[in-house]
Amino acid sequence: MEQQGGPLEGRSFSDGPRRGESYEGREELRAYIGDRRAAAADGSLPLLGRLRARREAREAERRLFDSSRRAVGESRAAAKRARREARRAERGCEAARRAQSADARRTAAQRAGVYRDVEALMRRQSRAESRRAEAWSDELSRAQRAQDLIGYSLMYEDGVCENAPGTFSETLSFSDINYRTASPEDQRSAFNAWCGVLNYFGPQVGLQLNAVSLARDEDACMRRTMLPETGGASDVYVREYNRMLADKAAESTQGITRERYLTVSVRAAGRDEALPLLARVRDDVADMLRRMGCDVRKLDGMDRLRLVRSQIAPDGDLPFDYGRSLVSGETTKDAVAPSSFDFSASLDPQGRFFRINNAPAAKDVFAQALVAQSWPSDLTDRALASITDLPVPLNVSVHYHAYDQGDAVAMVLKKLAWMRGEKARSQQQAFRQGLDPELGVSLEVQHRESEASDLLDDLRNRSQHLFGVSVVVLVWGGDLDELSSRVYQVTSAARKAGVRLSSYDLRQKRAFNSALPLGFDHVRLDRTFTTAEAAMLLPFSSRELMQEGGVYYGQNQLSGNPIIFNRKTLKTPAGFIFGKPGAGKGMNNKGEIFNARFGNPDDHGIIVDPKGEYGPCMEAWGGRSFKLAVDSPHHINIFDLNENYSGAGSNPVLFKSEFLVAFFSDILAPDGGVTPVERSILDRCVRQAYSRWSPGTPPEDMPTVADFWNLLRAQPDPEADTMARALEMYVNGTLSCFAHTTDIDADAPWASWSTKRMGPQLAMAGSMAVMDRAWLHVTENEGRGVRTWVYIDEIQNFEGNPYAMGYLQKYFAEGRSYGLIPTGITQHPDRILGNDTFRQMLSSCEFQILLDQSYNNRMHLKKILSLSDTELGYIKDAEPGCGLLVAGPAVIPFRNVYPKGTALYRLMTTNPNEREAEARAAREEHRDGRA
């Protein structure tokens, strides 16, 4: 009977794995050896079959041994190559440094005639600088007097500070940007720009970022926003408004002002040598920040002293003057220092916090400096903001120490060579134990080798630098309980972001000085980051607006802080207010008018009021309300003219002629059908009407429409006769309201001009006449240095009239040079956004108030104003009085709601339901009174 073979019967070694060179191939080879051994031990097989299986197993084992030996040899060769590459890179860096040192040596020898070993000198200088820095920190730690403990030597009046001997610094203040509400593309752009700022700094220039949050001085804030009383009947509204502001301030849960500072420091032999270095770095960094949309300001000596003082006495002031100090002998340290610091063990044996004794100049405070001990592997761009957004007074200080790029690459290569050597040794050990060499390499070593390879690629090919980053957080409290509570909030917020903050026990002096915005790090608990990782400590969150002399526009929906903004600070303060009916457009607009009227008593204002809704407000607020109508006993003369009408050095008659030709053209052919010949005739008659005009001509001697009409009738052209007959009703007929001299106080500082009763034929002409009257007012005020606010309600009505649109465009294009602040108001933004001229005007304006909008309008605004989807969400189905404030680069969601039941609210509201209820209540009260 024929014997049957085993499962591998009939296979030879040639059927087994051929390569065995890779890890997978060796695994397959091991499986084959196991099969052959099993076959050799299988008694059911013939003897020859078992012998053949045993021989094939031995051959496969020899093959596996040779393959493993080759793998170990390759690993050793790879490690040797890595070490050679590291040594080669190190020699290259060393050669580059030697070359630079040689160039510096030759230059120094040529200039000074002295030959030195520059490389050795640089090493000695580096060691000497480290020793001096450490000695400076030790000296501060041993200081007993409060003045000696503050970590700088001299603070110059121009803002240059000498920290340790040979180290000088300057500080820039920069504003926040709308990072939280920006689109993903804008966020990436801001992040990349911040990476560029960090990459600008090399190992010779130090960088410190301070995000300072201080308790807001509510009294000072109120003083900035409260309106002064005038002693007149309008004071009832002013008092109501001031009470409303006080209530809004009390509603704010934050009560914190946040500022951001960058301090740059350089090493130099003296101040004269440091000044050009600091100036170059300061200007370059300020330019990069401005391109990001930040407002940047260099701090002078007094600003820096106030900033340092705020870290010592958060509620204290700075009674110091550089001029008086020359006589009194008082130093800057005397001004900023407290009465004493208490770091004693009796206060806290563990040295976790300290006390600042400020009495009697300010309140005593307890403080604790925390340092970042560990960081997450997945650091996010909200890590810093999660701490700085807390409603807690604190100072987050981040010191960036840039590594030399060549040294950074050499360091990574050394680390990589070491890791590969460790990998080779692990493989050898595994092989000696009869294991596969690859199994001897731990996952941690493999992971670190991969990370080092990626880091090397980032440094070489992706514009990444290496930074040592040290973070200190300084927290204050009025007593130990308050300090403990705030420290808990800070550490908890940091822990959620993956950052572990701990107290710098027994070294609070060093940590405190590291937190001060002076540009010197006394802690140096560096964590090595690449540029992208360091930039994750992004100092941006949401924009705040609190400007001196500004107008209150509501509360920031993100932070709860008041929005106080001065439109005069914009390059082009012209603006628009958009909102659907019922969105709160009238309340917001009248609120700004109220603020401008009483907050800027020297300013003037004119309101073009086609619906007649602003008259009651103007009369109640001490202004004038003029109602233009065909049957009105009061008139304005459209031929009124002053010598400032066209600006200095120009003929005002020529510019006035442009308006009058447009005015009469609108009456004759509103659709723009006046021919060039007819326009020439109109221009000729206007110039003849002004033939006897001269600067200083009194209003009663000004030409009138009747004079112009008589001149038109006297022209020989047949077109003149036709136009004269068409204009007769505007001179002697029922529409002759503009054919008289001015008989009202048209130059009142604040006035509304209602054209509601002008009728359809004169509605546009009436608005143009008011606009020209406003321009007369603007040019007259410009000569006196007075700003003029002009509000144009229902501005969309000018659409379709080429003459009116041209005149309106002049307002927005040229008004700034005359001190004009124009504002267009509309409840039909679709007509504004659908008109090319209006869109051009809108794109050149830096101020907009956007209330609730329809979908189509939101899409138009998104394109024109570059709004993000998050920002658009604030004008979608928004409550009345809520929306977006666009002020230059700032886009801030706001809420500006006036309390009902006040006289101010009843005066400003246009809600028909509320007016009906108020009228009903008045009738019932009157009926009850009669009963």
Short mmCIF file of C-alpha atoms in Angstrom, two decimals, residues 237-589:
data_model
loop_
_atom_site.label_atom_id
_atom_site.label_comp_id
_atom_site.label_asym_id
_atom_site.label_seq_id
_atom_site.Cartn_x
_atom_site.Cartn_y
_atom_site.Cartn_z
CA TYR A 237 -31.91 113.08 28.96
CA VAL A 238 -28.23 113.38 29.82
CA ARG A 239 -28.85 112.15 33.37
CA GLU A 240 -30.91 109.22 32.10
CA TYR A 241 -28.19 108.33 29.63
CA ASN A 242 -25.47 108.48 32.29
CA ARG A 243 -27.53 106.25 34.59
CA MET A 244 -27.91 103.78 31.75
CA LEU A 245 -24.13 103.71 31.23
CA ALA A 246 -23.56 103.12 34.93
CA ASP A 247 -26.03 100.22 34.88
CA LYS A 248 -24.35 98.73 31.81
CA ALA A 249 -20.99 98.95 33.53
CA ALA A 250 -22.41 97.16 36.55
CA GLU A 251 -23.75 94.39 34.29
CA SER A 252 -20.27 93.68 32.94
CA THR A 253 -18.97 90.43 34.41
CA GLN A 254 -15.42 91.02 33.27
CA GLY A 255 -14.27 94.32 34.73
CA ILE A 256 -10.89 93.63 33.15
CA THR A 257 -8.79 95.56 30.67
CA ARG A 258 -6.32 93.55 28.61
CA GLU A 259 -3.15 94.88 27.04
CA ARG A 260 -0.41 93.17 25.07
CA TYR A 261 3.25 94.12 24.97
CA LEU A 262 6.36 92.98 23.14
CA THR A 263 9.72 93.78 24.71
CA VAL A 264 12.84 93.41 22.56
CA SER A 265 16.30 93.36 24.10
CA VAL A 266 19.80 93.54 22.63
CA ARG A 267 23.30 93.24 24.02
CA ALA A 268 25.55 96.25 23.53
CA ALA A 269 28.54 97.92 25.14
CA GLY A 270 26.53 101.06 25.87
CA ARG A 271 23.30 102.94 25.21
CA ASP A 272 24.65 104.71 22.12
CA GLU A 273 25.52 101.38 20.55
CA ALA A 274 22.14 99.87 21.52
CA LEU A 275 19.95 102.66 20.10
CA PRO A 276 20.35 101.86 16.36
CA LEU A 277 20.00 98.14 17.04
CA LEU A 278 16.80 98.65 18.99
CA ALA A 279 15.42 101.09 16.41
CA ARG A 280 15.89 98.64 13.57
CA VAL A 281 14.31 95.72 15.44
CA ARG A 282 11.49 97.89 16.80
CA ASP A 283 10.56 99.32 13.40
CA ASP A 284 10.64 95.93 11.67
CA VAL A 285 8.51 94.25 14.33
CA ALA A 286 6.04 97.16 14.44
CA ASP A 287 5.67 96.96 10.66
CA MET A 288 4.93 93.22 10.81
CA LEU A 289 2.34 93.74 13.55
CA ARG A 290 0.64 96.56 11.65
CA ARG A 291 0.33 94.33 8.59
CA MET A 292 -1.54 91.90 10.83
CA GLY A 293 -4.05 94.65 11.68
CA CYS A 294 -2.67 95.64 15.08
CA ASP A 295 -2.38 99.18 16.36
CA VAL A 296 1.24 99.51 17.53
CA ARG A 297 2.73 102.13 19.83
CA LYS A 298 6.21 102.48 21.27
CA LEU A 299 6.24 103.07 25.02
CA ASP A 300 8.27 105.97 26.32
CA GLY A 301 9.89 106.06 29.74
CA MET A 302 6.76 107.16 31.59
CA ASP A 303 4.66 104.49 29.86
CA ARG A 304 7.10 101.76 30.85
CA LEU A 305 7.27 103.01 34.42
CA ARG A 306 3.47 102.97 34.65
CA LEU A 307 3.47 99.43 33.29
CA VAL A 308 6.04 98.25 35.82
CA ARG A 309 4.20 100.07 38.58
CA SER A 310 0.95 98.30 37.60
CA GLN A 311 2.66 94.96 38.30
CA ILE A 312 3.62 96.11 41.79
CA ALA A 313 0.58 98.19 42.77
CA PRO A 314 -2.28 97.29 40.38
CA ASP A 315 -4.47 100.08 41.78
CA GLY A 316 -1.74 102.65 42.32
CA ASP A 317 -0.69 105.69 40.31
CA LEU A 318 2.78 106.96 39.37
CA PRO A 319 3.71 110.29 40.99
CA PHE A 320 6.87 110.80 38.97
CA ASP A 321 8.16 113.40 36.52
CA TYR A 322 11.49 113.20 34.72
CA GLY A 323 11.89 116.96 34.80
CA ARG A 324 11.35 117.28 38.56
CA SER A 325 13.56 114.27 39.25
CA LEU A 326 16.60 116.27 38.14
CA VAL A 327 15.97 118.65 41.03
CA SER A 328 14.56 116.28 43.64
CA GLY A 329 17.05 113.48 43.01
CA GLU A 330 14.24 110.91 42.94
CA THR A 331 15.01 107.89 40.73
CA THR A 332 12.63 105.88 38.62
CA LYS A 333 13.02 102.96 40.99
CA ASP A 334 11.97 105.17 43.89
CA ALA A 335 8.77 105.94 41.97
CA VAL A 336 7.80 102.39 40.99
CA ALA A 337 9.01 100.53 44.08
CA PRO A 338 6.62 99.66 46.93
CA SER A 339 7.31 100.33 50.57
CA SER A 340 8.72 96.81 50.85
CA PHE A 341 8.54 93.26 49.54
CA ASP A 342 7.94 90.40 51.93
CA PHE A 343 9.43 87.09 50.78
CA SER A 344 10.14 85.90 54.31
CA ALA A 345 9.63 82.37 55.58
CA SER A 346 7.36 83.74 58.29
CA LEU A 347 4.86 84.67 55.60
CA ASP A 348 5.11 81.32 53.81
CA PRO A 349 7.73 78.72 54.83
CA GLN A 350 7.46 77.05 51.43
CA GLY A 351 8.11 80.28 49.55
CA ARG A 352 5.08 79.92 47.29
CA PHE A 353 3.88 83.55 47.39
CA PHE A 354 4.95 86.96 48.63
CA ARG A 355 3.49 90.23 49.81
CA ILE A 356 3.88 93.69 48.30
CA ASN A 357 3.47 96.41 50.90
CA ASN A 358 2.31 99.50 49.03
CA ALA A 359 0.78 101.49 51.87
CA PRO A 360 0.14 104.35 52.13
CA ALA A 361 0.34 105.10 48.37
CA ALA A 362 -1.78 102.10 47.36
CA LYS A 363 -3.31 98.91 48.71
CA ASP A 364 -1.15 96.01 49.83
CA VAL A 365 -1.40 92.94 47.60
CA PHE A 366 -0.34 89.31 47.73
CA ALA A 367 1.22 87.83 44.60
CA GLN A 368 2.32 84.46 43.34
CA ALA A 369 4.46 83.66 40.29
CA LEU A 370 3.68 80.39 38.51
CA VAL A 371 5.93 78.73 35.93
CA ALA A 372 5.03 76.31 33.14
CA GLN A 373 6.53 72.93 34.01
CA SER A 374 5.05 70.67 31.33
CA TRP A 375 3.37 71.07 27.97
CA PRO A 376 0.99 68.88 25.93
CA SER A 377 2.11 67.25 22.71
CA ASP A 378 -0.95 68.68 20.96
CA LEU A 379 -0.68 72.34 21.96
CA THR A 380 -3.47 74.45 20.41
CA ASP A 381 -3.74 78.11 19.50
CA ARG A 382 -6.18 78.64 22.41
CA ALA A 383 -3.64 77.66 25.08
CA LEU A 384 -2.61 81.22 25.94
CA ALA A 385 -6.06 82.72 25.39
CA SER A 386 -7.61 80.19 27.77
CA ILE A 387 -5.58 81.88 30.53
CA THR A 388 -5.67 85.52 29.42
CA ASP A 389 -9.45 85.46 28.81
CA LEU A 390 -10.09 84.73 32.49
CA PRO A 391 -11.74 87.57 34.46
CA VAL A 392 -8.69 87.59 36.72
CA PRO A 393 -5.95 90.24 37.06
CA LEU A 394 -2.75 88.56 35.90
CA ASN A 395 0.36 88.92 33.77
CA VAL A 396 1.37 86.10 31.42
CA SER A 397 5.01 86.51 30.42
CA VAL A 398 6.54 84.44 27.61
CA HIS A 399 10.28 84.64 26.95
CA TYR A 400 11.51 83.38 23.57
CA HIS A 401 15.19 82.40 23.29
CA ALA A 402 16.06 81.71 19.64
CA TYR A 403 18.73 79.14 18.83
CA ASP A 404 21.28 79.67 16.10
CA GLN A 405 19.96 77.79 13.07
CA GLY A 406 23.25 76.03 12.38
CA ASP A 407 23.59 75.00 16.00
CA ALA A 408 19.99 73.77 16.01
CA VAL A 409 20.57 71.54 12.97
CA ALA A 410 23.81 70.19 14.44
CA MET A 411 22.07 69.47 17.74
CA VAL A 412 19.27 67.53 16.03
CA LEU A 413 21.80 65.59 13.96
CA LYS A 414 23.68 64.62 17.12
CA LYS A 415 20.46 63.48 18.76
CA LEU A 416 19.50 61.54 15.66
CA ALA A 417 22.91 59.86 15.47
CA TRP A 418 22.66 58.89 19.13
CA MET A 419 19.18 57.43 18.60
CA ARG A 420 20.34 55.42 15.61
CA GLY A 421 23.33 54.16 17.59
CA GLU A 422 20.97 53.09 20.36
CA LYS A 423 18.83 51.39 17.76
CA ALA A 424 21.85 49.50 16.37
CA ARG A 425 22.92 48.37 19.84
CA SER A 426 19.40 47.14 20.58
CA GLN A 427 19.38 45.20 17.34
CA GLN A 428 22.75 43.58 18.15
CA GLN A 429 21.56 42.57 21.60
CA ALA A 430 18.40 41.04 20.17
CA PHE A 431 20.40 39.09 17.60
CA ARG A 432 22.70 37.65 20.26
CA GLN A 433 19.61 36.44 22.11
CA GLY A 434 18.41 34.64 18.98
CA LEU A 435 15.63 37.16 18.32
CA ASP A 436 14.88 39.17 15.27
CA PRO A 437 16.93 42.40 15.45
CA GLU A 438 13.89 44.54 14.68
CA LEU A 439 12.11 43.21 17.74
CA GLY A 440 14.88 44.56 19.94
CA VAL A 441 14.07 48.21 19.08
CA SER A 442 11.48 49.69 21.45
CA LEU A 443 8.53 51.64 20.12
CA GLU A 444 9.69 54.69 22.09
CA VAL A 445 13.05 54.72 20.30
CA GLN A 446 11.33 54.31 16.94
CA HIS A 447 8.92 57.12 17.76
CA ARG A 448 11.69 59.47 18.88
CA GLU A 449 13.77 58.70 15.82
CA SER A 450 10.79 59.53 13.61
CA GLU A 451 10.18 62.78 15.50
CA ALA A 452 13.85 63.77 15.20
CA SER A 453 13.80 63.04 11.46
CA ASP A 454 10.68 65.19 11.05
CA LEU A 455 12.25 67.97 13.11
CA LEU A 456 15.39 67.88 10.96
CA ASP A 457 13.23 68.17 7.85
CA ASP A 458 11.35 71.13 9.38
CA LEU A 459 14.58 72.95 10.17
CA ARG A 460 16.10 72.33 6.78
CA ASN A 461 13.15 72.65 4.43
CA ARG A 462 10.19 74.34 6.13
CA SER A 463 11.52 77.62 7.57
CA GLN A 464 11.25 76.36 11.13
CA HIS A 465 13.58 77.62 13.86
CA LEU A 466 14.14 76.35 17.37
CA PHE A 467 13.21 78.38 20.45
CA GLY A 468 13.62 77.90 24.14
CA VAL A 469 10.31 79.09 25.62
CA SER A 470 9.90 80.05 29.25
CA VAL A 471 6.48 81.03 30.65
CA VAL A 472 5.76 82.81 33.95
CA VAL A 473 2.27 83.79 35.16
CA LEU A 474 2.02 86.47 37.86
CA VAL A 475 -1.26 86.59 39.81
CA TRP A 476 -2.35 89.14 42.46
CA GLY A 477 -4.93 89.14 45.21
CA GLY A 478 -6.07 91.53 47.89
CA ASP A 479 -5.71 88.80 50.51
CA LEU A 480 -4.57 85.20 50.63
CA ASP A 481 -8.05 83.79 50.05
CA GLU A 482 -8.55 85.91 46.95
CA LEU A 483 -5.06 85.02 45.70
CA SER A 484 -5.67 81.31 46.27
CA SER A 485 -8.99 81.48 44.41
CA ARG A 486 -7.44 83.25 41.43
CA VAL A 487 -4.45 80.91 41.30
CA TYR A 488 -6.87 77.98 41.26
CA GLN A 489 -8.76 79.50 38.33
CA VAL A 490 -5.54 80.08 36.41
CA THR A 491 -4.07 76.63 37.01
CA SER A 492 -7.39 74.95 36.19
CA ALA A 493 -7.69 76.83 32.90
CA ALA A 494 -4.09 75.95 32.05
CA ARG A 495 -4.67 72.32 32.95
CA LYS A 496 -7.60 72.14 30.53
CA ALA A 497 -5.23 73.35 27.81
CA GLY A 498 -2.73 70.66 28.80
CA VAL A 499 -0.26 73.04 30.48
CA ARG A 500 0.87 72.35 34.04
CA LEU A 501 1.57 75.50 36.05
CA SER A 502 3.24 75.24 39.42
CA SER A 503 4.59 77.65 41.96
CA TYR A 504 8.27 78.50 41.70
CA ASP A 505 8.88 77.75 45.36
CA LEU A 506 11.61 79.67 47.19
CA ARG A 507 12.53 81.47 43.97
CA GLN A 508 9.64 83.92 43.73
CA LYS A 509 12.04 86.86 43.37
CA ARG A 510 13.45 85.44 40.14
CA ALA A 511 10.03 84.55 38.78
CA PHE A 512 8.61 87.96 39.68
CA ASN A 513 11.40 89.77 37.80
CA SER A 514 11.00 87.44 34.82
CA ALA A 515 7.34 88.43 34.63
CA LEU A 516 8.09 92.16 34.58
CA PRO A 517 8.05 93.50 30.98
CA LEU A 518 11.74 94.37 30.99
CA GLY A 519 13.07 91.77 28.54
CA PHE A 520 15.25 89.71 30.91
CA ASP A 521 14.54 86.08 31.83
CA HIS A 522 15.75 85.12 35.30
CA VAL A 523 14.10 81.68 35.28
CA ARG A 524 15.15 79.99 32.00
CA LEU A 525 12.92 76.95 32.43
CA ASP A 526 13.05 76.52 28.68
CA ARG A 527 10.95 74.08 26.70
CA THR A 528 12.30 73.62 23.19
CA PHE A 529 9.73 74.45 20.53
CA THR A 530 9.81 74.86 16.77
CA THR A 531 8.48 78.09 15.32
CA ALA A 532 5.05 76.58 14.68
CA GLU A 533 4.86 75.17 18.21
CA ALA A 534 6.03 78.42 19.82
CA ALA A 535 3.53 80.37 17.71
CA MET A 536 0.72 78.31 19.25
CA LEU A 537 1.10 80.67 22.22
CA LEU A 538 -0.86 83.13 20.13
CA PRO A 539 -1.57 86.44 21.92
CA PHE A 540 -4.75 87.18 19.95
CA SER A 541 -8.39 86.62 20.84
CA SER A 542 -10.95 89.38 20.25
CA ARG A 543 -10.62 93.09 19.59
CA GLU A 544 -11.59 95.65 22.25
CA LEU A 545 -12.32 99.34 21.67
CA MET A 546 -12.05 101.77 24.58
CA GLN A 547 -10.80 105.10 23.29
CA GLU A 548 -10.53 108.41 25.08
CA GLY A 549 -13.19 110.90 23.95
CA GLY A 550 -15.15 108.22 22.12
CA VAL A 551 -18.84 107.43 21.67
CA TYR A 552 -20.53 104.56 23.50
CA TYR A 553 -21.72 101.94 20.98
CA GLY A 554 -22.89 99.23 23.36
CA GLN A 555 -21.25 96.18 24.90
CA ASN A 556 -18.89 93.71 23.26
CA GLN A 557 -20.83 90.46 22.94
CA LEU A 558 -17.63 88.42 23.35
CA SER A 559 -16.13 90.06 26.43
CA GLY A 560 -18.98 92.10 27.89
CA ASN A 561 -16.77 95.19 27.99
CA PRO A 562 -18.13 98.57 26.82
CA ILE A 563 -17.30 99.70 23.30
CA ILE A 564 -16.09 103.29 23.33
CA PHE A 565 -14.84 104.46 19.96
CA ASN A 566 -13.87 107.81 18.47
CA ARG A 567 -14.63 107.93 14.74
CA LYS A 568 -12.29 110.89 14.34
CA THR A 569 -9.33 108.53 14.78
CA LEU A 570 -10.12 106.79 11.48
CA LYS A 571 -8.39 107.78 8.28
CA THR A 572 -11.78 108.00 6.56
CA PRO A 573 -14.46 108.41 9.27
CA ALA A 574 -17.31 108.33 6.74
CA GLY A 575 -19.73 105.50 7.44
CA PHE A 576 -22.99 103.68 6.82
CA ILE A 577 -25.67 102.24 9.09
CA PHE A 578 -27.56 99.23 7.69
CA GLY A 579 -30.54 97.53 9.20
CA LYS A 580 -33.89 96.02 8.33
CA PRO A 581 -36.99 97.81 9.63
CA GLY A 582 -37.27 97.10 13.34
CA ALA A 583 -33.59 96.12 13.71
CA GLY A 584 -32.78 99.10 15.93
CA LYS A 585 -31.27 101.32 13.25
CA GLY A 586 -32.94 104.52 14.45
CA MET A 587 -32.03 103.93 18.10
CA ASN A 588 -28.36 103.29 17.31
CA ASN A 589 -28.16 106.27 14.99
#
